[in-house]
PDB file of C-alpha atoms in Angstrom:
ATOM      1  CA  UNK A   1     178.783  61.472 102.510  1.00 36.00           C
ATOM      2  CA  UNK A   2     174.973  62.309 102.534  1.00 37.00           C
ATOM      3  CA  UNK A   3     174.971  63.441  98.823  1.00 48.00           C
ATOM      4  CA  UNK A   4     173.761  61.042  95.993  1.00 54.00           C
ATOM      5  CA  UNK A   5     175.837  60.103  93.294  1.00 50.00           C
ATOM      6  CA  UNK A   6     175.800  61.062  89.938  1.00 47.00           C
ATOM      7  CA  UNK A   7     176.305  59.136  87.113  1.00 47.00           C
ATOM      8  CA  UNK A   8     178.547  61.613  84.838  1.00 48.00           C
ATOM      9  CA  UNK A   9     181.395  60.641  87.212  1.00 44.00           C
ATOM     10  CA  UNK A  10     181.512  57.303  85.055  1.00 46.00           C
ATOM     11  CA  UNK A  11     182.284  59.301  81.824  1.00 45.00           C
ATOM     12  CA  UNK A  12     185.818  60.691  83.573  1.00 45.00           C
ATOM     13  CA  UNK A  13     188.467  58.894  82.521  1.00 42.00           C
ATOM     14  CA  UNK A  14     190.615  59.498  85.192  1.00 43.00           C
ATOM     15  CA  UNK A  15     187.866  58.456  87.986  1.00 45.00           C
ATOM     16  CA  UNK A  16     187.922  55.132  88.362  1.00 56.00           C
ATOM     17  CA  UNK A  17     185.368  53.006  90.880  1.00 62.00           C
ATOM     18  CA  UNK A  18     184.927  51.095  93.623  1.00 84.00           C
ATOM     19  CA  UNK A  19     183.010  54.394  94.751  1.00 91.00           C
ATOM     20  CA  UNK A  20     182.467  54.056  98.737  1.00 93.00           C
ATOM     21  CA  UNK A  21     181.024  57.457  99.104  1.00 93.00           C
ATOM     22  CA  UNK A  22     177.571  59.274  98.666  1.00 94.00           C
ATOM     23  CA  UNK A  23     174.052  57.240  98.203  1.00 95.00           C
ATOM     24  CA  UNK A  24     172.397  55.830  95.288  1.00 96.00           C
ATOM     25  CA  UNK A  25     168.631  56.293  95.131  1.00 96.00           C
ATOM     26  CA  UNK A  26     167.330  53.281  92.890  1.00 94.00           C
ATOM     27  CA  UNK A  27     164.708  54.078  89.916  1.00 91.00           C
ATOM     28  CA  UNK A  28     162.674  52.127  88.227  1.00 90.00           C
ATOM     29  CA  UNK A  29     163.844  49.241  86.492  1.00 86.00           C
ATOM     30  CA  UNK A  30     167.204  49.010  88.054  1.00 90.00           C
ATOM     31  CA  UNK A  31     168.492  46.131  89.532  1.00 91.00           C
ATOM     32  CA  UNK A  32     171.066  45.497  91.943  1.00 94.00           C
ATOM     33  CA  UNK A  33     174.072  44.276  89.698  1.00 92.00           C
ATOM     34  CA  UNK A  34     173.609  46.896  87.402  1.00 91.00           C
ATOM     35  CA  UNK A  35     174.176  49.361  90.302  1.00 93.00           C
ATOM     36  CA  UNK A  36     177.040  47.145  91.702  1.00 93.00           C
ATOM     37  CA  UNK A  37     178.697  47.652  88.496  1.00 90.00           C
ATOM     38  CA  UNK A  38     178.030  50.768  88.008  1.00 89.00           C
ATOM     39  CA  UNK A  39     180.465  51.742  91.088  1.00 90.00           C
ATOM     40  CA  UNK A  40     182.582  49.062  91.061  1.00 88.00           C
ATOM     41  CA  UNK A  41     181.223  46.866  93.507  1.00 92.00           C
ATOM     42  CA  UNK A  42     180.622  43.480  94.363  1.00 93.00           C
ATOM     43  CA  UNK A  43     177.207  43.200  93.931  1.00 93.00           C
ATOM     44  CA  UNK A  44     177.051  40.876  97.140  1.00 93.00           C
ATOM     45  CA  UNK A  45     179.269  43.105  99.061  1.00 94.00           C
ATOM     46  CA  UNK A  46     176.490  46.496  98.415  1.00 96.00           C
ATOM     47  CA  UNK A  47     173.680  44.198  99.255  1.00 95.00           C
ATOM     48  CA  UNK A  48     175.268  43.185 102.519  1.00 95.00           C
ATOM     49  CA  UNK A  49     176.025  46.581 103.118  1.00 96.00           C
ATOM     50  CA  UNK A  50     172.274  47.774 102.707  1.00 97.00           C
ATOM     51  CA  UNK A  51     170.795  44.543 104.690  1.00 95.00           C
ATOM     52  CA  UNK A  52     169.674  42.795 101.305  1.00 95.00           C
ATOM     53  CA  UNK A  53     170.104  39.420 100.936  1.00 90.00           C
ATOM     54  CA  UNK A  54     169.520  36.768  97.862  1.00 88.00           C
ATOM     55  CA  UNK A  55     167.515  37.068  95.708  1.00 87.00           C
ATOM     56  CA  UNK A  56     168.752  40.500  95.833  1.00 89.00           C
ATOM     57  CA  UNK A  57     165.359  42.293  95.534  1.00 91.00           C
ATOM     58  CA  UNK A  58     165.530  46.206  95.151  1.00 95.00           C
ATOM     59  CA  UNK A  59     162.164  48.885  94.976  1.00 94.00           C
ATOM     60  CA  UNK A  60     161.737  52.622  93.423  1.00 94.00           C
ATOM     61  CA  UNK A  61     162.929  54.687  95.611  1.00 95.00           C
ATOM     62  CA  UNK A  62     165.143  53.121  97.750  1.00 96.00           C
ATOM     63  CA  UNK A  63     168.326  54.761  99.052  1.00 97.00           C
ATOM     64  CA  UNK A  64     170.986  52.469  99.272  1.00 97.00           C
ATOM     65  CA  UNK A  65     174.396  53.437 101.212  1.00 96.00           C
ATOM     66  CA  UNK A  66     177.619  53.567  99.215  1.00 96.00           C
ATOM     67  CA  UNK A  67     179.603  54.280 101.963  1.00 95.00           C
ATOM     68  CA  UNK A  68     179.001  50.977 103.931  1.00 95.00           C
ATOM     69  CA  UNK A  69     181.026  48.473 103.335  1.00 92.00           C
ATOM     70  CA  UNK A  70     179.497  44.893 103.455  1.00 91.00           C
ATOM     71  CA  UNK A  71     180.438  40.874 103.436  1.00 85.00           C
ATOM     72  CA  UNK A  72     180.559  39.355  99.991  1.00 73.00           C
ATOM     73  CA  UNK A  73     178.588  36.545 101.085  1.00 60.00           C
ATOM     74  CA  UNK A  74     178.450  33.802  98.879  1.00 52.00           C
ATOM     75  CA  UNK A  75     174.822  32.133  98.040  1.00 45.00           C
ATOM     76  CA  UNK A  76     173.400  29.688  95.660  1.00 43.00           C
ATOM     77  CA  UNK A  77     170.602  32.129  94.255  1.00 42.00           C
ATOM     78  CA  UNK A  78     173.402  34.906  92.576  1.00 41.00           C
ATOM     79  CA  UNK A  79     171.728  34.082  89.268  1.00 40.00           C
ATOM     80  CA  UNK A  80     168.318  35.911  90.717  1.00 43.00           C
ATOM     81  CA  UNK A  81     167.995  38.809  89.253  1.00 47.00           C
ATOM     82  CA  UNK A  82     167.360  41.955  91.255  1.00 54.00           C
ATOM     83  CA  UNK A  83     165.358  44.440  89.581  1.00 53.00           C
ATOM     84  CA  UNK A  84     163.635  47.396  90.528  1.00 55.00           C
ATOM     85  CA  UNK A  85     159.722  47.076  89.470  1.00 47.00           C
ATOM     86  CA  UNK A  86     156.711  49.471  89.127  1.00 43.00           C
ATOM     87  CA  UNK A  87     157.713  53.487  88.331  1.00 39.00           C
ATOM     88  CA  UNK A  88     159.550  55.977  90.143  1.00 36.00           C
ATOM     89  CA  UNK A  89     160.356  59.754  90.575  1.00 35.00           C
ATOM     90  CA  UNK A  90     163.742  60.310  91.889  1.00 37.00           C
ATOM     91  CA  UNK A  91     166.182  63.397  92.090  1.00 34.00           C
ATOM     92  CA  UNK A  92     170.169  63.813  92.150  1.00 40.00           C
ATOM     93  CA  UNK A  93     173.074  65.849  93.647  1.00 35.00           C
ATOM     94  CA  UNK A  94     176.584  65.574  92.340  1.00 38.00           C
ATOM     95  CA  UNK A  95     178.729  64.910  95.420  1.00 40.00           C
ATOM     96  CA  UNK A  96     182.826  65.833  95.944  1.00 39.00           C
ATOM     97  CA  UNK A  97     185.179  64.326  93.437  1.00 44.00           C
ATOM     98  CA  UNK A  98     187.291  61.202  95.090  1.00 44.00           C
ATOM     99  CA  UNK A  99     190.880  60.235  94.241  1.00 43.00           C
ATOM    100  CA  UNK A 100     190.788  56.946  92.024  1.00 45.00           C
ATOM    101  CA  UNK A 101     191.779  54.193  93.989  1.00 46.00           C
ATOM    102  CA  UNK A 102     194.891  52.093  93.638  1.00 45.00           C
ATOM    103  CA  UNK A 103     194.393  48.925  91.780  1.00 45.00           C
ATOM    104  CA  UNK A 104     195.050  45.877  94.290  1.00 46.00           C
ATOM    105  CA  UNK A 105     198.156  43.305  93.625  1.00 45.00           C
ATOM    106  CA  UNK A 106     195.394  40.451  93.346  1.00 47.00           C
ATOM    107  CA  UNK A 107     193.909  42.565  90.332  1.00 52.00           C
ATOM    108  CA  UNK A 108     196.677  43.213  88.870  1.00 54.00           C
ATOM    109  CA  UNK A 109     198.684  39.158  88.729  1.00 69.00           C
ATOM    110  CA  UNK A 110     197.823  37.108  85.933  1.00 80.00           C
ATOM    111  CA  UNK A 111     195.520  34.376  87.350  1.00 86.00           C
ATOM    112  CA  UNK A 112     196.216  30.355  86.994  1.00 86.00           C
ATOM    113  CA  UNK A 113     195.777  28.825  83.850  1.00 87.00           C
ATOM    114  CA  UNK A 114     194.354  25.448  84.285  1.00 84.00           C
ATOM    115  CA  UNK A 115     193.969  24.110  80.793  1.00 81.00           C
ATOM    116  CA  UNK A 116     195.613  26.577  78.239  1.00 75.00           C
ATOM    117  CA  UNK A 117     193.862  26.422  74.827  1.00 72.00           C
ATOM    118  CA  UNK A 118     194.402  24.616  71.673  1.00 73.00           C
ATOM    119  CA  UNK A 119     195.957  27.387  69.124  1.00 76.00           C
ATOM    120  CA  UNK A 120     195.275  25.006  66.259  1.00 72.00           C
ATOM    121  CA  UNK A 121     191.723  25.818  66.402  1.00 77.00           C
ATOM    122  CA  UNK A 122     189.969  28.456  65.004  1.00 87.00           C
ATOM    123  CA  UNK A 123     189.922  31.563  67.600  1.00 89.00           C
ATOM    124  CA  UNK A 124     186.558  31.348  67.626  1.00 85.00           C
ATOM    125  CA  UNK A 125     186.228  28.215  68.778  1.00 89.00           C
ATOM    126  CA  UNK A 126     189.267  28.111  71.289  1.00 94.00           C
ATOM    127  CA  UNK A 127     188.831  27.697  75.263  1.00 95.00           C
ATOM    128  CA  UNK A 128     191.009  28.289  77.945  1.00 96.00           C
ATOM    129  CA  UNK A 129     189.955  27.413  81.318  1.00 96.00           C
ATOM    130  CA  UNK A 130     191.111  29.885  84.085  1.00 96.00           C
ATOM    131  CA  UNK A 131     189.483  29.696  87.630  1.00 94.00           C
ATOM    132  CA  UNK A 132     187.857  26.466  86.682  1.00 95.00           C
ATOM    133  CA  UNK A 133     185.955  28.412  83.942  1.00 97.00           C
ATOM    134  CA  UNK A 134     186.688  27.527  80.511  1.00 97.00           C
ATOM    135  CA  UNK A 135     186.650  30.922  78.316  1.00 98.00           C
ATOM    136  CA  UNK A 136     186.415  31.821  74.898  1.00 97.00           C
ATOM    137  CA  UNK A 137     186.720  34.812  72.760  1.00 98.00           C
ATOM    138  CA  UNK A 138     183.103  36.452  72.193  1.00 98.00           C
ATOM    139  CA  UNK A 139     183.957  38.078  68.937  1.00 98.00           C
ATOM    140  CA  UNK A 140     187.227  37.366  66.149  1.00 96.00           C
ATOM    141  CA  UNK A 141     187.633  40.706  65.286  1.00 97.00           C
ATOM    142  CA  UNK A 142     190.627  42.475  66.020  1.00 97.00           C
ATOM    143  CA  UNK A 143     191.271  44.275  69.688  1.00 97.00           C
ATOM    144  CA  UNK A 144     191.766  47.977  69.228  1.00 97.00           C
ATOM    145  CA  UNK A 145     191.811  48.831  73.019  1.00 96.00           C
ATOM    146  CA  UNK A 146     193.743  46.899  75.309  1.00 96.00           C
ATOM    147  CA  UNK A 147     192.591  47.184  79.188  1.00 96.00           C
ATOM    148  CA  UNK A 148     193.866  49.751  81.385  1.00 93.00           C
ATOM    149  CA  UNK A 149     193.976  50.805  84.867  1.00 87.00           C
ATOM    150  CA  UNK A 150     195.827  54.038  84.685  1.00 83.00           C
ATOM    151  CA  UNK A 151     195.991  56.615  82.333  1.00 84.00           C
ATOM    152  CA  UNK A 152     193.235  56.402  79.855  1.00 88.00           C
ATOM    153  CA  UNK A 153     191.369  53.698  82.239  1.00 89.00           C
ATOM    154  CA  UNK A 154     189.770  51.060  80.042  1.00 94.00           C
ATOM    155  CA  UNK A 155     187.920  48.475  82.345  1.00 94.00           C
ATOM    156  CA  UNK A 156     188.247  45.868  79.211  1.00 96.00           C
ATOM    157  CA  UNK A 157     188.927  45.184  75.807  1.00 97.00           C
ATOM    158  CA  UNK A 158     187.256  46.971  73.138  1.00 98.00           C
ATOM    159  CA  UNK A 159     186.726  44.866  69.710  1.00 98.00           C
ATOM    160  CA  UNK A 160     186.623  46.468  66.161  1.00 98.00           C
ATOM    161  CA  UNK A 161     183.632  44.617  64.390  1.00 97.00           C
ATOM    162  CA  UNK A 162     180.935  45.597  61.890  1.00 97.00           C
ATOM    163  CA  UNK A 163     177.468  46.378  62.640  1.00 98.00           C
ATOM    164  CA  UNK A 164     175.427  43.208  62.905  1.00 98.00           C
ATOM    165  CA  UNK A 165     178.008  40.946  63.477  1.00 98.00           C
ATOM    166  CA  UNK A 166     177.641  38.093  66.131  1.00 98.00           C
ATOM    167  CA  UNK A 167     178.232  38.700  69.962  1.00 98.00           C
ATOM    168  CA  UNK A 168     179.074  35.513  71.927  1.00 98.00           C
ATOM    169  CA  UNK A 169     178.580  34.474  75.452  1.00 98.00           C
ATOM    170  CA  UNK A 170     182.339  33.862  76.711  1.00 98.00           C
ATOM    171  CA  UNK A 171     181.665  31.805  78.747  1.00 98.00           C
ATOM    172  CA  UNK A 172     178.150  29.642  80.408  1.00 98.00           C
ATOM    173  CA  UNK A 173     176.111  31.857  82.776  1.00 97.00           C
ATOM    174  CA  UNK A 174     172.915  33.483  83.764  1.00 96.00           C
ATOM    175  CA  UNK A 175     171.948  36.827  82.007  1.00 96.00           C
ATOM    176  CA  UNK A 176     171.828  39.298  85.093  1.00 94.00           C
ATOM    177  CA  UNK A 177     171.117  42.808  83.466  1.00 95.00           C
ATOM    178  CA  UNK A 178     170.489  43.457  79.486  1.00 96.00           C
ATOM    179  CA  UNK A 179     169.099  46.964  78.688  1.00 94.00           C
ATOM    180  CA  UNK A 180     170.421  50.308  78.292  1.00 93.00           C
ATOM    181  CA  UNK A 181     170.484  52.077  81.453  1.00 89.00           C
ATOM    182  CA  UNK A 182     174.380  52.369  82.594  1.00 90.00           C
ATOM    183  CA  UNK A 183     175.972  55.528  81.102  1.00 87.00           C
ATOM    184  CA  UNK A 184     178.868  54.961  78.676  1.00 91.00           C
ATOM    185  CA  UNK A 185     177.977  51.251  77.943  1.00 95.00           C
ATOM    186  CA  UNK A 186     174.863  51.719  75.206  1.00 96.00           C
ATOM    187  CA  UNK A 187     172.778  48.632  74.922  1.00 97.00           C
ATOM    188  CA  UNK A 188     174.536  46.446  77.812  1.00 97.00           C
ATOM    189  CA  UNK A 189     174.290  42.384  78.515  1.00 98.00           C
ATOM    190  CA  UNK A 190     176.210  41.364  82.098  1.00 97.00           C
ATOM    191  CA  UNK A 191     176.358  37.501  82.224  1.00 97.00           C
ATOM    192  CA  UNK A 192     176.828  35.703  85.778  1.00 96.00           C
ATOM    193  CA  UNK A 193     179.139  32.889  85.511  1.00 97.00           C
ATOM    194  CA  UNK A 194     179.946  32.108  89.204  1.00 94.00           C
ATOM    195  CA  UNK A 195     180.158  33.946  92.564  1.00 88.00           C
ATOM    196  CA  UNK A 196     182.925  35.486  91.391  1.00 93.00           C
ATOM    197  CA  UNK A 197     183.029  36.525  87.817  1.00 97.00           C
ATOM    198  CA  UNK A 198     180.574  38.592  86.032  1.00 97.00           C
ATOM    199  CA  UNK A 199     181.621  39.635  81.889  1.00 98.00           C
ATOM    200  CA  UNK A 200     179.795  42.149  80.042  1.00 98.00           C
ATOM    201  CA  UNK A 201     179.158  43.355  76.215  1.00 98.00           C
ATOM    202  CA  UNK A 202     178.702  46.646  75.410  1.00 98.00           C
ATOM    203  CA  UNK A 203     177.815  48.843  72.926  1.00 98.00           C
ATOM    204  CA  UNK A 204     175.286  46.273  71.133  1.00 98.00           C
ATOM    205  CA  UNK A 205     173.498  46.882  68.036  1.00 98.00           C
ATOM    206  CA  UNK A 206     170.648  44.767  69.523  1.00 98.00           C
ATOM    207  CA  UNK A 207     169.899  42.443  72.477  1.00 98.00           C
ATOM    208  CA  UNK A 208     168.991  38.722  72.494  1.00 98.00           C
ATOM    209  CA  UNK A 209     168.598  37.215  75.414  1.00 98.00           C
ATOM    210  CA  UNK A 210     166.715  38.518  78.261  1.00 96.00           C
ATOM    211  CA  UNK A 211     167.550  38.632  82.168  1.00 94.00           C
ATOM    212  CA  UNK A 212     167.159  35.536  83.958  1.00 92.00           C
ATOM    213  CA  UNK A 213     168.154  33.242  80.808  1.00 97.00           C
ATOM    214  CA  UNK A 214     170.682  30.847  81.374  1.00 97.00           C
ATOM    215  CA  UNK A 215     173.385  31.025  78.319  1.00 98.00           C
ATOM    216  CA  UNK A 216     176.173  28.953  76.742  1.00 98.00           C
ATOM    217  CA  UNK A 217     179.331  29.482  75.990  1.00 97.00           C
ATOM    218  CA  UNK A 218     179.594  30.332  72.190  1.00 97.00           C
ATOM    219  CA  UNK A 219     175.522  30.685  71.890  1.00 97.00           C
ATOM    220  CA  UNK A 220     175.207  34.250  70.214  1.00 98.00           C
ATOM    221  CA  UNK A 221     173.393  36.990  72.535  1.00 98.00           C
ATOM    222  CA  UNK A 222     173.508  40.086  71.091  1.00 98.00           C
ATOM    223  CA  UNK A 223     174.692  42.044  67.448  1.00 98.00           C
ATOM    224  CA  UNK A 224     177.777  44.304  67.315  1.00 98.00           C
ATOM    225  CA  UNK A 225     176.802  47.915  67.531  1.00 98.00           C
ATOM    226  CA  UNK A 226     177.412  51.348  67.996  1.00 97.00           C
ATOM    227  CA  UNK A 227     175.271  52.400  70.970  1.00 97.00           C
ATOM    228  CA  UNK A 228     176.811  54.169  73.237  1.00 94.00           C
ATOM    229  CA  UNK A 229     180.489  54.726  70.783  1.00 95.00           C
ATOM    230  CA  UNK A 230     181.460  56.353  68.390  1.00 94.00           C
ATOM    231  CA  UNK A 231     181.969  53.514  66.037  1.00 96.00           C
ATOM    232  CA  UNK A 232     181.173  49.710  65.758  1.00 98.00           C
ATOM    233  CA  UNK A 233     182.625  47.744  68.495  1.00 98.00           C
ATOM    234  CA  UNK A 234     182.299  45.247  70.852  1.00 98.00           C
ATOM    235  CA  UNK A 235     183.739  46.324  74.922  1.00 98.00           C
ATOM    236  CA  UNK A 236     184.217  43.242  76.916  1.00 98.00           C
ATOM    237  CA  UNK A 237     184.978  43.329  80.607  1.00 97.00           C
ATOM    238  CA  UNK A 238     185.456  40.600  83.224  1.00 97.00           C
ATOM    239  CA  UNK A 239     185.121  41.456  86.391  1.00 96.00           C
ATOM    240  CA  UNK A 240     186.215  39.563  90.095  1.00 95.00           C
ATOM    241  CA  UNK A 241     184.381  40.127  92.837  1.00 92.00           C
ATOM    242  CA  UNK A 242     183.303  43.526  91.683  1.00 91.00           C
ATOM    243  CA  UNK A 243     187.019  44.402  90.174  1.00 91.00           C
ATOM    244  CA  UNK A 244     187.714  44.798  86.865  1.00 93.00           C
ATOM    245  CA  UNK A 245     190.608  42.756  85.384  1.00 95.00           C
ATOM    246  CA  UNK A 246     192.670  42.377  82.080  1.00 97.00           C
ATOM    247  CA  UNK A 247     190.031  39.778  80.295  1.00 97.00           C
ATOM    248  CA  UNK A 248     193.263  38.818  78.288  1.00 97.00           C
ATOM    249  CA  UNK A 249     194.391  36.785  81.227  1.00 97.00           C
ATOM    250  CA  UNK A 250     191.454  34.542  81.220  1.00 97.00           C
ATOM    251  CA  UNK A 251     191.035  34.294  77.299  1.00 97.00           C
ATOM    252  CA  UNK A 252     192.679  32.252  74.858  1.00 96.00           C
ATOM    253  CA  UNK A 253     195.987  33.419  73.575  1.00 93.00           C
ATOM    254  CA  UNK A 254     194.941  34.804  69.873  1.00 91.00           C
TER     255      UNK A 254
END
């Protein structure tokens, strides 16, 4: 496809990425794994597909091809961030409507559990290690929205909490993208925490940490908000290789 993409496709329930159709012209301030996300891509896979290669560097202006499909490389520079500097004009055309994809079989099985976690210990506290990461919850309060690939597609978990409350890092990473600029996801941190897994946070109140900092898991980055939803909540997502999957295989048992 020659059109661009736009972003209002993200707010349909029933459309769910990868998208591998249409263009994406970048604007200012964007970076790569923002965009990756944004259509459900690995963000190694789009920048092999567009000849870019670690650290991932992006400009204004630049068109990048969603309908290439690239080699998720692996390299030891992920953390970089690739952002988008100095400003930009840039225009839009909605392009055709694609049926949603079928999740894949290696999306949908409940990965090994390495080291399950100790139940005796407070939930916030608790670790379980899947896929030699050791996860934790990052917020106690109760889960009102369960992940879902059909249906009503929810790409994670979606945590009642009140305003000001403590978001946590579930797991060590880098901080790849923390801003605003994805539709749907209000003030948004994405954490790197291999060459695999992203997780994000959603909907923040306000933002702690800034792109490029290396994190802890546990260490507070952001406060529960509304931004983006209609009430105070937390959304969580975990995503492999550009996929999203149930974060509630890969988090303690609560």
């Amino acid at each position: 496809m020659s059109g661009c993409n736009t972003q209002a496709i993200h707010q349909d329930d029933i459309y769910n990425p990868p998208v591998y159709w249409g263009r994406h012209v970048v604007r200012q301030g964007e970076t790569l794994y923002g965009i990756a996300w944004t259509y459900g891509r690995d963000y190694k896979e789009l920048g092999s597909a567009n000849g870019i290669s670690p650290p991932w560097t992006i400009r204004p202006g630049q068109v990048l091809r969603l309908d290439l499909r690239g080699k998720a490389q692996s390299s030891n520079k992920a953390s970089s961030t690739a952002r988008a500097p100095g400003p930009t004009a840039t225009t839009t055309a909605k392009a055709p409507r694609a049926k949603p994809p079928v999740p894949t079989p290696q999306n949908s099985r409940k990965p090994t559990v390495t080291r399950k976690s100790d139940t005796s210990a407070p939930l916030a506290s608790r670790t379980q290690t899947v896929a030699n990461i050791p996860w934790r919850w990052p917020h106690s309060g109760t889960v009102i929205a369960g992940y879902s690939a059909s249906g009503k597609v929810n790409k994670g978990v979606d945590i009642a909490g009140k305003a000001g409350d403590a978001v946590r890092a579930a797991a060590d990473g880098t901080v790849v993208y923390a801003g605003n600029g994805l539709l749907g996801y209000g003030n948004l941190i994405i954490v790197n925490h291999n060459e695999r897994y992203l997780s994000a946070y959603a909907h923040n109140r306000k933002i702690l940490v800034s792109e490029g900092e290396g994190v802890k898991a546990g260490q507070v980055i952001a406060e529960l908000g509304s931004s983006g939803a209609e009430r105070p909540m937390l959304h969580f997502e975990i995503r492999k290789n550009g996929n999203p999957v149930d974060p509630t295989h890969y988090l303690p048992p609560r």
